[in-house]
CSV table of C-alpha atoms and ligand atoms in Angstrom, one decimal:
chain,number,residue,atom,x,y,z
A,22,MET,CA,0.9,-3.3,-11.7
A,23,ILE,CA,4.5,-1.6,-11.3
A,24,GLU,CA,6.6,-2.6,-14.5
A,25,ASP,CA,9.7,-1.9,-12.4
A,26,ASP,CA,11.6,-4.7,-10.0
A,27,VAL,CA,9.7,-4.7,-7.4
A,28,GLY,CA,7.0,-5.0,-9.7
A,29,ARG,CA,7.8,-8.3,-11.2
A,30,LEU,CA,9.4,-10.2,-8.3
A,31,ILE,CA,5.7,-9.4,-6.7
A,32,ALA,CA,3.6,-10.5,-10.2
A,33,ALA,CA,5.7,-13.6,-9.7
A,34,ALA,CA,5.5,-14.8,-6.4
A,35,GLY,CA,2.2,-14.9,-7.4
A,36,GLY,CA,2.3,-17.5,-10.5
A,37,THR,CA,4.5,-20.5,-11.6
A,38,GLU,CA,8.1,-21.7,-10.3
A,39,ARG,CA,9.3,-20.3,-14.0
A,40,ASP,CA,7.3,-16.6,-13.8
A,41,MET,CA,9.6,-16.4,-10.5
A,42,ARG,CA,13.3,-17.5,-12.1
A,43,ASN,CA,12.1,-15.3,-15.3
A,44,ALA,CA,11.7,-12.6,-12.5
A,45,LEU,CA,15.4,-13.4,-11.0
A,46,ARG,CA,16.8,-13.9,-14.5
A,47,ASP,CA,15.5,-10.1,-15.2
A,48,VAL,CA,15.1,-8.2,-12.0
A,49,GLY,CA,19.0,-10.2,-11.4
A,50,ALA,CA,19.9,-12.7,-8.2
A,51,GLU,CA,22.3,-9.9,-6.0
A,52,ARG,CA,19.9,-7.4,-7.2
A,53,ALA,CA,16.6,-9.1,-5.4
A,54,VAL,CA,18.2,-10.5,-2.6
A,55,ARG,CA,19.2,-7.1,-1.7
A,56,LEU,CA,14.9,-5.8,-2.6
A,57,LEU,CA,13.6,-8.9,-0.5
A,58,ALA,CA,16.4,-7.9,2.4
A,59,GLU,CA,15.5,-4.9,2.5
A,60,GLU,CA,11.5,-5.4,2.8
A,61,LEU,CA,12.9,-7.1,5.3
A,62,VAL,CA,13.9,-5.0,7.5
A,63,HIS,CA,11.2,-2.7,7.0
A,64,ARG,CA,8.8,-5.1,8.5
A,65,ALA,CA,11.6,-5.6,11.4
A,66,ASP,CA,10.3,-2.6,12.9
A,67,LEU,CA,13.6,-2.8,14.7
A,68,GLU,CA,13.7,1.3,16.5
A,69,ASP,CA,11.1,-0.9,18.7
A,70,LEU,CA,13.9,-3.2,19.3
A,71,PRO,CA,15.6,-4.1,22.3
A,72,HIS,CA,18.8,-2.6,22.3
A,73,ALA,CA,20.7,-5.3,20.2
A,74,GLU,CA,23.1,-5.0,16.8
A,75,ALA,CA,24.1,-8.1,14.0
A,76,VAL,CA,25.3,-8.7,11.1
A,77,VAL,CA,22.9,-11.3,9.1
A,78,ARG,CA,24.1,-12.8,6.3
A,79,PHE,CA,21.3,-13.8,3.8
A,80,ALA,CA,23.0,-16.8,1.6
A,81,CYS,CA,20.2,-17.7,-1.2
A,82,HIS,CA,20.5,-20.6,-2.6
A,83,LEU,CA,19.7,-21.0,-6.3
A,84,GLY,CA,20.6,-23.7,-8.9
A,85,GLU,CA,24.3,-24.6,-7.9
A,86,ARG,CA,24.7,-20.7,-6.7
A,87,THR,CA,24.9,-18.9,-3.8
A,88,VAL,CA,23.7,-15.3,-3.6
A,89,ASN,CA,25.3,-13.2,-0.2
A,90,HIS,CA,23.6,-10.5,1.0
A,91,LEU,CA,25.0,-9.1,4.4
A,92,VAL,CA,22.5,-6.6,6.9
A,93,HIS,CA,24.1,-5.1,9.4
A,94,VAL,CA,21.2,-5.1,11.6
A,95,SER,CA,20.7,-2.1,15.3
A,96,LYS,CA,18.1,-0.7,16.9
A,97,GLY,CA,16.1,1.7,14.9
A,98,SER,CA,18.7,1.5,11.5
A,99,ALA,CA,20.2,-1.1,9.2
A,100,ARG,CA,22.9,-0.8,6.9
A,101,HIS,CA,22.7,-3.2,3.3
A,102,ILE,CA,26.6,-4.1,2.7
A,103,ALA,CA,25.7,-3.9,-0.7
A,104,ASP,CA,27.7,-7.0,-2.9
A,105,ALA,CA,29.4,-8.8,0.2
A,106,GLY,CA,30.3,-12.0,0.2
A,107,GLU,CA,32.2,-13.9,3.0
A,108,SER,CA,35.7,-12.2,1.3
A,109,ASP,CA,35.3,-8.6,2.0
A,110,GLY,CA,36.2,-9.1,6.1
A,111,THR,CA,33.0,-8.7,8.0
A,112,ALA,CA,31.7,-11.4,9.1
A,113,PRO,CA,28.6,-12.5,10.2
A,114,ASP,CA,26.5,-13.1,13.4
A,115,VAL,CA,24.5,-14.9,11.8
A,116,THR,CA,23.2,-16.7,8.3
A,117,VAL,CA,19.7,-17.3,7.3
A,118,ARG,CA,19.5,-19.5,4.8
A,119,TYR,CA,16.9,-19.2,2.2
A,120,ASP,CA,16.1,-20.7,-1.1
A,121,THR,CA,16.2,-18.2,-3.0
A,122,LEU,CA,13.1,-18.6,-5.1
A,123,GLU,CA,11.0,-20.1,-1.7
A,124,LEU,CA,12.0,-16.5,-0.2
A,125,VAL,CA,10.7,-14.7,-3.2
A,126,ARG,CA,7.2,-16.0,-2.5
A,127,ALA,CA,8.0,-15.8,1.9
A,128,VAL,CA,8.1,-11.7,0.8
A,129,PHE,CA,5.7,-10.6,-1.7
A,130,GLY,CA,3.6,-14.2,-2.3
A,131,PRO,CA,0.7,-14.4,-1.0
A,132,THR,CA,0.3,-15.6,2.9
A,133,SER,CA,-1.7,-19.3,1.7
A,134,ALA,CA,1.6,-19.4,-0.2
A,135,ARG,CA,4.7,-19.2,2.0
A,136,THR,CA,6.5,-21.5,3.3
A,137,SER,CA,9.6,-21.7,4.7
A,138,SER,CA,10.8,-25.3,4.5
A,139,THR,CA,14.2,-24.2,3.3
A,140,ARG,CA,15.1,-22.1,5.7
A,141,ARG,CA,18.3,-22.4,8.2
A,142,VAL,CA,19.3,-20.3,10.6
A,143,GLU,CA,23.3,-20.9,11.5
A,144,TRP,CA,24.2,-18.7,14.6
A,145,HIS,CA,27.9,-17.8,14.5
A,146,THR,CA,28.6,-15.8,18.2
A,147,THR,CA,27.0,-17.9,20.9
A,148,ASP,CA,26.8,-15.1,23.1
A,149,PRO,CA,23.8,-16.4,25.1
A,150,ILE,CA,20.8,-14.0,26.1
A,151,GLY,CA,21.0,-14.2,29.6
A,152,PRO,CA,22.9,-16.7,32.1
A,153,HIS,CA,20.3,-19.8,32.6
A,154,SER,CA,19.8,-19.5,28.3
A,155,GLU,CA,22.1,-20.6,25.4
A,156,VAL,CA,19.3,-18.6,22.6
A,157,PRO,CA,22.1,-16.5,20.9
A,158,ARG,CA,21.7,-12.5,22.0
A,159,THR,CA,21.2,-11.7,18.6
A,160,ALA,CA,18.0,-13.7,18.4
A,161,PRO,CA,15.6,-11.4,19.1
A,162,LEU,CA,16.7,-9.0,16.1
A,163,VAL,CA,16.7,-12.2,14.0
A,164,GLN,CA,13.7,-13.4,14.7
A,165,ARG,CA,11.8,-9.8,14.2
A,166,LEU,CA,13.8,-10.0,10.7
A,167,LEU,CA,11.9,-13.2,9.9
A,168,ARG,CA,8.9,-12.4,10.9
A,169,GLY,CA,8.3,-10.8,7.7
A,170,THR,CA,7.8,-13.2,6.0
A,171,ALA,CA,4.4,-14.0,7.8
A,172,PRO,CA,3.2,-10.7,8.4
A,173,GLY,CA,-0.7,-10.1,7.6
A,174,LEU,CA,-1.7,-9.8,11.8
A,175,ASP,CA,-1.2,-6.1,12.0
A,176,ASP,CA,-4.2,-3.6,13.3
A,177,LEU,CA,-4.4,-1.0,11.4
A,178,ALA,CA,-5.2,1.8,13.9
A,179,GLU,CA,-1.4,0.5,15.3
A,180,LEU,CA,0.6,0.9,12.4
A,181,SER,CA,-1.4,4.4,11.7
A,182,LEU,CA,-0.2,5.5,14.9
A,183,ARG,CA,3.6,3.9,14.9
A,184,PHE,CA,3.8,5.3,11.2
A,185,GLY,CA,2.5,8.9,12.4
A,186,SER,CA,-0.7,8.8,10.1
A,187,ASP,CA,-3.8,10.6,11.4
A,188,LYS,CA,-5.9,8.2,10.4
A,189,TRP,CA,-6.4,6.7,13.4
A,190,GLY,CA,-6.4,9.3,16.7
A,191,LEU,CA,-7.5,12.7,15.4
A,192,HIS,CA,-10.3,10.4,12.4
A,193,PHE,CA,-11.0,7.4,13.3
A,194,TYR,CA,-10.8,5.7,9.9
A,195,THR,CA,-9.0,2.5,10.5
A,196,PRO,CA,-11.8,0.0,11.0
A,197,LEU,CA,-13.9,1.7,8.3
A,198,PHE,CA,-10.8,1.0,5.9
A,199,GLU,CA,-9.7,-2.3,6.8
A,200,ARG,CA,-13.6,-3.2,6.0
A,201,HIS,CA,-13.0,-2.3,2.8
A,202,PHE,CA,-9.8,-3.0,2.2
A,203,ALA,CA,-9.3,-6.6,4.1
A,204,PRO,CA,-10.1,-8.4,0.8
A,205,MET,CA,-8.1,-6.5,-1.1
A,206,ARG,CA,-4.7,-7.5,1.1
A,207,ASP,CA,-3.3,-10.0,-0.2
A,208,ARG,CA,-3.3,-9.2,-3.8
A,209,PRO,CA,-0.7,-7.3,-6.1
A,210,LEU,CA,-1.9,-3.8,-6.5
A,211,THR,CA,-1.3,-0.2,-7.1
A,212,LEU,CA,-2.2,2.3,-4.2
A,213,LEU,CA,-2.5,6.2,-5.4
A,214,GLU,CA,-2.9,8.7,-2.4
A,215,LEU,CA,-3.1,12.0,-3.0
A,216,GLY,CA,-1.3,14.3,-0.3
A,217,ILE,CA,1.4,12.7,1.6
A,218,GLY,CA,1.8,15.0,4.8
A,219,GLY,CA,4.4,17.0,6.0
A,220,PHE,CA,2.8,20.2,3.4
A,221,ASP,CA,6.5,22.6,3.1
A,222,ASP,CA,8.7,21.1,4.9
A,223,PRO,CA,10.5,18.7,2.6
A,224,GLU,CA,11.4,16.3,5.9
A,225,ALA,CA,8.1,15.5,6.7
A,226,GLY,CA,4.9,13.2,6.2
A,227,GLY,CA,4.8,10.0,4.6
A,228,GLY,CA,3.1,8.6,7.5
A,229,SER,CA,0.2,7.3,5.3
A,230,LEU,CA,2.5,5.9,2.5
A,231,ARG,CA,4.6,3.8,5.3
A,232,LEU,CA,1.3,2.7,6.8
A,233,TRP,CA,0.3,1.3,3.4
A,234,ARG,CA,3.3,-0.5,2.9
A,235,ARG,CA,3.0,-2.6,5.4
A,236,TYR,CA,-0.2,-3.3,5.6
A,237,PHE,CA,-0.7,-4.2,1.4
A,238,HIS,CA,2.4,-6.5,1.1
A,239,ARG,CA,2.5,-6.8,-2.7
A,240,ALA,CA,1.8,-3.2,-3.5
A,241,VAL,CA,3.5,-0.4,-4.2
A,242,ILE,CA,2.7,2.3,-3.1
A,243,CYS,CA,2.4,5.8,-4.7
A,244,GLY,CA,2.0,9.3,-3.3
A,245,VAL,CA,1.4,12.8,-4.6
A,246,ASP,CA,2.1,16.1,-3.2
A,247,ILE,CA,2.2,19.7,-4.1
A,248,ALA,CA,5.5,19.7,-1.9
A,249,GLU,CA,8.7,18.7,-2.5
A,250,LYS,CA,8.3,15.1,-1.0
A,251,THR,CA,10.7,12.1,-2.0
A,252,VAL,CA,12.7,11.9,1.1
A,253,VAL,CA,9.6,9.4,1.8
A,254,ALA,CA,10.6,7.3,-1.3
A,255,GLY,CA,12.1,4.3,-1.5
A,256,GLY,CA,11.2,0.0,-1.1
A,257,ARG,CA,7.8,-0.3,-2.2
A,258,ILE,CA,7.1,3.6,-1.9
A,259,ARG,CA,7.3,6.0,-4.7
A,260,SER,CA,5.8,9.6,-4.4
A,261,PHE,CA,5.4,12.6,-6.8
A,262,ARG,CA,5.4,16.4,-7.1
A,263,GLY,CA,2.2,18.1,-8.6
A,264,SER,CA,-0.7,18.8,-8.2
A,265,GLN,CA,-4.1,17.1,-7.3
A,266,THR,CA,-6.1,19.3,-9.7
A,267,ASP,CA,-3.5,18.7,-12.2
A,268,PRO,CA,-4.7,15.9,-15.3
A,269,VAL,CA,-1.3,15.9,-17.5
A,270,PHE,CA,0.3,15.1,-14.2
A,271,LEU,CA,-2.0,12.8,-13.2
A,272,ASP,CA,-1.8,11.4,-16.2
A,273,SER,CA,2.2,11.4,-16.4
A,274,VAL,CA,1.8,9.5,-12.4
A,275,VAL,CA,-0.7,6.2,-14.7
A,276,GLU,CA,1.7,6.7,-17.1
A,277,ARG,CA,4.7,5.5,-14.5
A,278,VAL,CA,2.8,3.1,-12.2
A,279,GLY,CA,-0.2,2.5,-14.0
A,280,PRO,CA,-3.3,2.5,-13.1
A,281,PRO,CA,-4.3,2.9,-9.6
A,282,ASP,CA,-6.7,-0.3,-7.8
A,283,ILE,CA,-7.2,2.1,-4.7
A,284,VAL,CA,-6.9,6.2,-4.9
A,285,ILE,CA,-7.6,8.5,-1.5
A,286,ASP,CA,-7.6,11.4,-1.8
A,287,ASP,CA,-6.5,13.1,1.5
A,288,ALA,CA,-4.8,15.7,0.0
A,289,SER,CA,-6.9,20.2,0.1
A,290,HIS,CA,-10.0,18.8,0.6
A,291,ARG,CA,-10.9,21.7,-1.0
A,292,CYS,CA,-14.6,20.7,-2.5
A,293,ALA,CA,-13.5,21.8,-6.6
A,294,ASP,CA,-9.9,19.9,-6.2
A,295,VAL,CA,-11.6,16.6,-5.1
A,296,ILE,CA,-14.6,17.0,-7.4
A,297,ALA,CA,-11.4,17.4,-9.7
A,298,SER,CA,-9.3,14.8,-8.9
A,299,PHE,CA,-12.0,12.4,-8.6
A,300,ARG,CA,-13.4,13.0,-12.5
A,301,HIS,CA,-9.8,12.3,-14.1
A,302,LEU,CA,-9.0,9.7,-11.5
A,303,PHE,CA,-12.4,7.5,-11.3
A,304,PRO,CA,-12.3,6.8,-15.1
A,305,ILE,CA,-9.1,5.2,-15.0
A,306,LEU,CA,-9.1,3.1,-11.6
A,307,ARG,CA,-9.4,-0.4,-12.6
A,308,PRO,CA,-12.4,-2.4,-12.3
A,309,GLY,CA,-12.4,-3.7,-8.6
A,310,GLY,CA,-11.5,-1.1,-7.4
A,311,LEU,CA,-11.8,1.6,-4.6
A,312,TYR,CA,-12.0,5.3,-4.7
A,313,VAL,CA,-11.6,6.6,-1.2
A,314,VAL,CA,-12.2,10.4,-0.3
A,315,GLU,CA,-11.3,11.7,2.7
A,316,ASP,CA,-12.2,14.0,5.4
A,317,LEU,CA,-15.7,15.2,4.3
A,318,GLN,CA,-16.0,18.0,6.8
A,319,THR,CA,-14.0,20.8,5.0
A,320,SER,CA,-18.1,20.4,2.0
A,321,TYR,CA,-20.1,22.1,4.9
A,322,TRP,CA,-17.2,25.3,5.5
A,323,PRO,CA,-17.2,28.1,3.3
A,324,ARG,CA,-13.4,28.0,3.9
A,325,TYR,CA,-12.8,25.0,1.5
A,326,GLY,CA,-15.7,26.4,-1.0
A,327,GLY,CA,-18.2,23.6,1.1
A,328,SER,CA,-21.7,25.3,2.2
A,329,SER,CA,-23.9,24.3,5.4
A,330,GLU,CA,-27.3,25.2,3.5
A,331,GLU,CA,-26.7,24.1,0.0
A,332,LEU,CA,-26.6,20.7,1.2
A,333,SER,CA,-27.4,19.2,-2.2
A,334,SER,CA,-25.0,21.5,-4.1
A,335,PRO,CA,-23.3,19.6,-6.6
A,336,ALA,CA,-19.9,22.1,-6.4
A,337,THR,CA,-19.6,21.2,-2.9
A,338,SER,CA,-17.8,17.9,-2.1
A,339,MET,CA,-20.6,16.2,-1.0
A,340,GLY,CA,-23.2,17.9,-2.3
A,341,PHE,CA,-21.0,16.2,-5.7
A,342,LEU,CA,-20.2,12.6,-4.2
A,343,LYS,CA,-24.8,12.7,-3.5
A,344,THR,CA,-25.0,12.2,-7.0
A,345,LEU,CA,-23.3,9.1,-7.1
A,346,ALA,CA,-25.8,7.9,-5.1
A,347,ASP,CA,-28.2,8.1,-8.2
A,348,ALA,CA,-25.7,6.8,-10.5
A,349,VAL,CA,-25.9,3.4,-8.8
A,350,ASN,CA,-29.5,2.8,-10.4
A,351,HIS,CA,-28.5,4.9,-13.3
A,352,GLU,CA,-30.8,2.4,-15.4
A,353,GLU,CA,-34.3,2.8,-14.0
A,354,LEU,CA,-34.2,6.4,-14.3
A,355,ASN,CA,-37.2,7.5,-16.2
A,356,GLY,CA,-35.6,9.3,-19.2
A,357,PRO,CA,-32.0,10.2,-19.6
A,358,ALA,CA,-29.7,10.4,-16.7
A,359,PRO,CA,-28.8,14.3,-15.4
A,360,ASP,CA,-25.1,14.5,-14.9
A,361,THR,CA,-22.4,12.6,-13.3
A,362,ALA,CA,-25.2,10.1,-13.0
A,363,GLY,CA,-25.1,9.2,-16.8
A,364,GLU,CA,-21.6,9.8,-16.8
A,365,PHE,CA,-20.5,7.3,-13.9
A,366,GLY,CA,-23.9,5.3,-13.7
A,367,PRO,CA,-22.4,2.2,-15.7
A,368,HIS,CA,-19.3,2.1,-13.2
A,369,VAL,CA,-20.1,2.9,-10.0
A,370,VAL,CA,-21.4,-1.0,-7.9
A,371,GLY,CA,-21.2,1.1,-4.6
A,372,VAL,CA,-21.2,4.3,-2.9
A,373,HIS,CA,-20.5,4.1,1.0
A,374,PHE,CA,-21.1,7.4,3.3
A,375,TYR,CA,-19.3,6.8,6.6
A,376,HIS,CA,-18.3,10.1,9.2
A,377,ASN,CA,-16.2,12.3,7.4
A,378,LEU,CA,-15.0,9.3,4.4
A,379,ALA,CA,-16.6,7.9,1.8
A,380,VAL,CA,-15.6,4.6,-0.7
A,381,ILE,CA,-16.8,4.9,-4.1
A,382,GLU,CA,-16.4,0.8,-5.5
A,383,LYS,CA,-15.4,0.0,-9.2
A,384,GLY,CA,-16.9,-1.8,-11.7
A,385,ALA,CA,-19.5,-2.7,-14.5
A,386,ASN,CA,-22.8,-1.6,-13.5
A,387,GLN,CA,-25.4,-2.6,-16.5
A,388,GLU,CA,-26.8,-5.8,-15.2
A,389,GLY,CA,-30.5,-3.9,-16.5
A,390,THR,CA,-34.0,-3.2,-14.8
A,391,LEU,CA,-36.9,-5.5,-14.2
A,392,PRO,CA,-38.1,-7.2,-17.2
A,393,PRO,CA,-40.7,-4.2,-19.4
A,394,TRP,CA,-43.2,-7.9,-18.6
A,395,HIS,CA,-43.2,-7.3,-14.7
A,396,PRO,CA,-46.3,-5.6,-13.3
A,397,ALA,CA,-44.4,-3.7,-11.3
A,398,ARG,CA,-43.2,-1.8,-15.0
A,399,ALA,CA,-46.8,-1.3,-15.8
A,400,ASP,CA,-48.6,2.6,-15.4
B,517,LIG,C1,-3.4,16.1,5.2
B,517,LIG,S1,-1.6,15.9,5.1
B,517,LIG,C2,-1.4,14.4,3.8
B,517,LIG,C3,-1.7,13.4,5.2
B,517,LIG,C4,-1.1,11.4,4.7
B,517,LIG,N1,-2.1,11.8,3.9
B,517,LIG,C5,-1.2,11.1,6.0
B,517,LIG,O1,-2.4,10.7,6.4
B,517,LIG,O2,-0.4,10.4,6.4
B,517,LIG,C6,-3.1,16.9,3.2
B,517,LIG,C7,-1.5,17.3,2.0
B,517,LIG,O3,-1.3,17.6,0.6
B,517,LIG,C8,-1.0,18.4,0.8
B,517,LIG,N2,-1.3,19.2,-1.0
B,517,LIG,C9,-2.4,20.7,0.0
B,517,LIG,N3,-3.1,20.4,-1.7
B,517,LIG,C10,-2.7,19.8,-2.6
B,517,LIG,C11,-2.9,19.9,-4.2
B,517,LIG,N4,-3.3,20.4,-4.9
B,517,LIG,N5,-2.6,18.3,-4.5
B,517,LIG,C12,-1.3,17.7,-4.4
B,517,LIG,N6,-1.2,17.4,-2.8
B,517,LIG,C13,-1.6,18.5,-1.8
B,517,LIG,C14,-0.2,18.9,1.0
B,517,LIG,O4,1.3,19.6,1.1
B,517,LIG,C15,0.3,18.1,2.3
B,517,LIG,O5,1.2,17.6,2.4
């Protein structure tokens, strides 16, 4: 897990109360509460809200102290009024009280550990939502903000469409991602995606990074693109400029964010690039991790260095990945394992092929073959 303030809070949120107190001391309680509020704003999908606005005060208790953070929230936007207490003149419409430790767990902890026993909502403006109601007008907005303390129900296809990725619609990868990623969803992890999107337009792209940020609520999401994409960075998203084929650059990214738990290759889709990235990053992937290659249709297209005739050529993405199927059984080969089977075999525990998508599972693959006395081994 990345060693920055967000990473520290995520790791501590899955630990003991003492871990959380230490993390709050290291990060600083004010900064921690701001990071938690920013995360809740991200999860609130403000653009979908019916028109409303409110100044929300988070009053987070930490022993004798109360850390206040004010956010001005309206449809589509949120302005954090940094380091503001009640004294800066901005009057909140509503105060949300939380014990700070409980809020850290509720935002960044494992789903099963989330509680809201210390949460109190105090309405200061009571303009009702309708003529026959006493519910304050700002209630839907506050509900959206607090919904972020119990995430986990979002559908990946819906998230993909909402954030503008083509992972559902042009392709139909989301049920496959769901199949492989669901067991990892509650873990603190680092996801690295090659290809942020938007090509040369520095303002465009980032759809899938936002999608992953929402889906993996305890992950740091890193993107790599050959074009400038700093505009997408923020919160738990990091972006790095460089090529998927440059080993020095890739090493510098891993040095900054730590070894990834998931790599997704959605960059150039050129066969040579796909293979080069895999060769460099798979050994760095954490054991138990997943390496995903998207858009394998290009493996059959000469423009991308592919071929529709030489289906087993290891110079094409599919030809190369197919050799990993034998790598899974590297211990069964009579004689030395050829090329990738020997190189990657001890670390490949599963290879899954789907329409235009492959998922390679990393782990220890050295359980041995049948014993020499077994009748099946007698020639
Ligand atoms: C298909 S888009 C990525 C879409 C994004 N992953 C999504 O789902 O929203 C491909 C991106 O890869 C980038 N790219 C192309 N060649 C690259 C390379 N050699 N290294 C890194 N990025 C590259 C392009 O600039 C483009 O933004």
